[in-house]
mmCIF file of C-alpha atoms in Angstrom:
data_model
loop_
_atom_site.group_PDB
_atom_site.id
_atom_site.type_symbol
_atom_site.label_atom_id
_atom_site.label_comp_id
_atom_site.label_asym_id
_atom_site.label_seq_id
_atom_site.Cartn_x
_atom_site.Cartn_y
_atom_site.Cartn_z
ATOM 1 C CA PHE A 12 -57.812 30.224 84.413
ATOM 2 C CA TYR A 13 -58.807 30.001 80.842
ATOM 3 C CA TYR A 14 -62.223 28.241 81.932
ATOM 4 C CA GLY A 15 -62.885 31.105 84.297
ATOM 5 C CA PHE A 16 -62.020 33.963 81.615
ATOM 6 C CA LYS A 17 -64.367 32.231 79.233
ATOM 7 C CA ASN A 18 -67.026 31.688 81.759
ATOM 8 C CA LYS A 19 -66.617 35.173 83.356
ATOM 9 C CA THR A 20 -65.703 33.615 86.629
ATOM 10 C CA TRP A 21 -63.830 35.902 88.921
ATOM 11 C CA ASN A 22 -61.013 34.873 91.203
ATOM 12 C CA LEU A 23 -60.729 37.204 94.110
ATOM 13 C CA TRP A 24 -57.760 37.478 96.633
ATOM 14 C CA ILE A 25 -57.991 39.284 99.960
ATOM 15 C CA ASN A 26 -55.421 41.639 101.147
ATOM 16 C CA ASN A 27 -53.322 39.510 103.417
ATOM 17 C CA THR A 28 -49.669 38.902 103.905
ATOM 18 C CA PRO A 29 -47.442 38.714 100.929
ATOM 19 C CA LEU A 30 -47.556 35.552 98.887
ATOM 20 C CA ILE A 31 -44.229 33.794 98.205
ATOM 21 C CA HIS A 32 -43.883 31.244 95.571
ATOM 22 C CA MET A 33 -41.628 28.564 96.581
ATOM 23 C CA ARG A 34 -39.967 25.961 94.654
ATOM 24 C CA SER A 35 -39.981 22.469 95.843
ATOM 25 C CA SER A 36 -36.577 21.408 97.231
ATOM 26 C CA ASP A 37 -37.340 18.119 95.814
ATOM 27 C CA PHE A 38 -36.582 19.365 92.357
ATOM 28 C CA HIS A 39 -32.947 19.912 93.144
ATOM 29 C CA LYS A 40 -32.791 16.357 94.306
ATOM 30 C CA LEU A 41 -33.685 15.034 90.861
ATOM 31 C CA THR A 42 -31.142 13.826 88.477
ATOM 32 C CA LYS A 43 -30.229 15.992 85.470
ATOM 33 C CA GLU A 44 -32.284 13.597 83.350
ATOM 34 C CA GLU A 45 -35.282 13.719 85.712
ATOM 35 C CA GLN A 46 -34.980 17.642 85.896
ATOM 36 C CA ASN A 47 -35.075 17.545 81.853
ATOM 37 C CA LYS A 48 -37.924 15.397 81.790
ATOM 38 C CA PHE A 49 -39.842 17.667 84.304
ATOM 39 C CA VAL A 50 -39.045 20.768 82.187
ATOM 40 C CA SER A 51 -40.018 18.980 78.909
ATOM 41 C CA GLN A 52 -43.451 18.234 80.576
ATOM 42 C CA ILE A 53 -43.903 21.845 81.477
ATOM 43 C CA THR A 54 -43.037 22.702 77.745
ATOM 44 C CA ASP A 55 -45.409 20.142 76.363
ATOM 45 C CA THR A 56 -48.273 21.675 78.598
ATOM 46 C CA PHE A 57 -47.516 25.077 77.269
ATOM 47 C CA THR A 58 -47.364 23.939 73.617
ATOM 48 C CA ALA A 59 -50.650 21.765 74.077
ATOM 49 C CA PHE A 60 -52.268 24.909 75.466
ATOM 50 C CA LYS A 61 -51.365 27.076 72.682
ATOM 51 C CA LYS A 62 -52.560 24.470 70.244
ATOM 52 C CA ARG A 63 -55.765 24.284 71.824
ATOM 53 C CA TYR A 64 -56.734 27.702 72.793
ATOM 54 C CA GLY A 65 -54.646 29.729 70.360
ATOM 55 C CA ALA A 66 -52.785 31.753 73.124
ATOM 56 C CA ASP A 67 -49.526 31.277 75.032
ATOM 57 C CA LEU A 68 -50.503 30.533 78.615
ATOM 58 C CA ILE A 69 -48.067 32.708 80.174
ATOM 59 C CA HIS A 70 -48.726 35.529 77.776
ATOM 60 C CA MET A 71 -52.446 35.122 78.427
ATOM 61 C CA LEU A 72 -52.087 35.314 82.163
ATOM 62 C CA TYR A 73 -49.611 38.314 81.979
ATOM 63 C CA THR A 74 -52.200 40.151 79.475
ATOM 64 C CA PHE A 75 -55.036 39.620 81.975
ATOM 65 C CA PHE A 76 -53.330 40.325 85.297
ATOM 66 C CA SER A 77 -50.689 42.833 84.363
ATOM 67 C CA GLU A 78 -52.819 44.831 81.838
ATOM 68 C CA THR A 79 -56.565 44.191 81.560
ATOM 69 C CA SER A 80 -57.209 43.983 85.473
ATOM 70 C CA ILE A 81 -54.805 46.705 86.137
ATOM 71 C CA ILE A 82 -56.593 49.056 83.559
ATOM 72 C CA TYR A 83 -60.059 48.212 85.203
ATOM 73 C CA HIS A 84 -58.903 47.881 88.774
ATOM 74 C CA ASP A 85 -60.882 50.503 90.413
ATOM 75 C CA GLY A 86 -64.085 49.662 88.598
ATOM 76 C CA ILE A 87 -63.380 45.953 89.467
ATOM 77 C CA ILE A 88 -62.826 46.720 93.112
ATOM 78 C CA ASP A 89 -65.933 48.885 93.349
ATOM 79 C CA ALA A 90 -68.017 46.338 91.746
ATOM 80 C CA VAL A 91 -66.876 43.535 93.840
ATOM 81 C CA ASN A 92 -67.197 45.484 96.968
ATOM 82 C CA ASP A 93 -70.911 46.087 96.004
ATOM 83 C CA LEU A 94 -71.370 42.376 94.578
ATOM 84 C CA ARG A 95 -72.159 43.733 91.063
ATOM 85 C CA PHE A 96 -69.948 41.314 89.096
ATOM 86 C CA ALA A 97 -72.141 41.634 86.121
ATOM 87 C CA ASP A 98 -71.400 45.309 85.825
ATOM 88 C CA ILE A 99 -67.695 44.318 85.246
ATOM 89 C CA ASP A 100 -68.120 41.102 83.105
ATOM 90 C CA PHE A 101 -67.328 43.358 79.964
ATOM 91 C CA VAL A 102 -63.632 43.099 81.129
ATOM 92 C CA PHE A 103 -63.557 39.569 79.895
ATOM 93 C CA ASP A 104 -64.785 40.270 76.495
ATOM 94 C CA LEU A 105 -62.142 43.197 76.209
ATOM 95 C CA TYR A 106 -59.630 40.807 77.452
ATOM 96 C CA PHE A 107 -60.172 38.274 74.665
ATOM 97 C CA GLU A 108 -60.353 41.064 72.013
ATOM 98 C CA ARG A 109 -57.102 42.337 73.190
ATOM 99 C CA LEU A 110 -55.476 38.891 72.915
ATOM 100 C CA LYS A 111 -56.694 38.674 69.283
ATOM 101 C CA THR A 112 -55.441 42.014 68.313
ATOM 102 C CA LYS A 113 -52.248 42.090 70.509
ATOM 103 C CA ARG A 114 -48.919 42.881 68.773
ATOM 104 C CA LEU A 115 -45.508 43.847 69.937
ATOM 105 C CA SER A 116 -46.325 47.417 69.164
ATOM 106 C CA ASN A 117 -49.270 47.556 71.447
ATOM 107 C CA CYS A 118 -48.086 45.231 74.217
ATOM 108 C CA GLU A 119 -48.046 47.095 77.608
ATOM 109 C CA ILE A 120 -45.994 44.438 79.397
ATOM 110 C CA THR A 121 -42.631 45.702 80.243
ATOM 111 C CA TRP A 122 -41.046 42.212 80.492
ATOM 112 C CA CYS A 123 -42.317 39.316 78.501
ATOM 113 C CA TYR A 124 -40.473 36.375 77.660
ATOM 114 C CA ASN A 125 -42.398 36.258 74.408
ATOM 115 C CA ARG A 126 -41.057 39.742 73.258
ATOM 116 C CA ALA A 127 -38.430 38.292 70.806
ATOM 117 C CA THR A 128 -41.214 36.270 68.906
ATOM 118 C CA CYS A 129 -44.168 38.452 69.393
ATOM 119 C CA LYS A 130 -46.082 39.407 66.329
ATOM 120 C CA GLU A 131 -45.152 42.883 64.924
ATOM 121 C CA GLY A 132 -47.303 45.381 63.589
#
């Protein structure tokens, strides 16, 4: 997603049956040590992403999908339907500006696991 955001590449989903995120049943077959190793790898990935790009991965995705794309939803839909992607590319610039200035006080995400550690102000 980061590459797409930086390069103003749109991901489009069509209206179809609901998507259900499933968790592999294999995870439960792992030993506790193997489960901990898997979770550690995920944590390491998030840490490396934040170090490289300066933003928490989940927070970044929530900000785009739960805020930016909702605020400009109608304009995005209209432009996509007319294949006028350049008309809505400004959304990406605004999104990155929002990430730089985002604080707990201006966060529009109702639930976010980062709230306890989010920057005040």
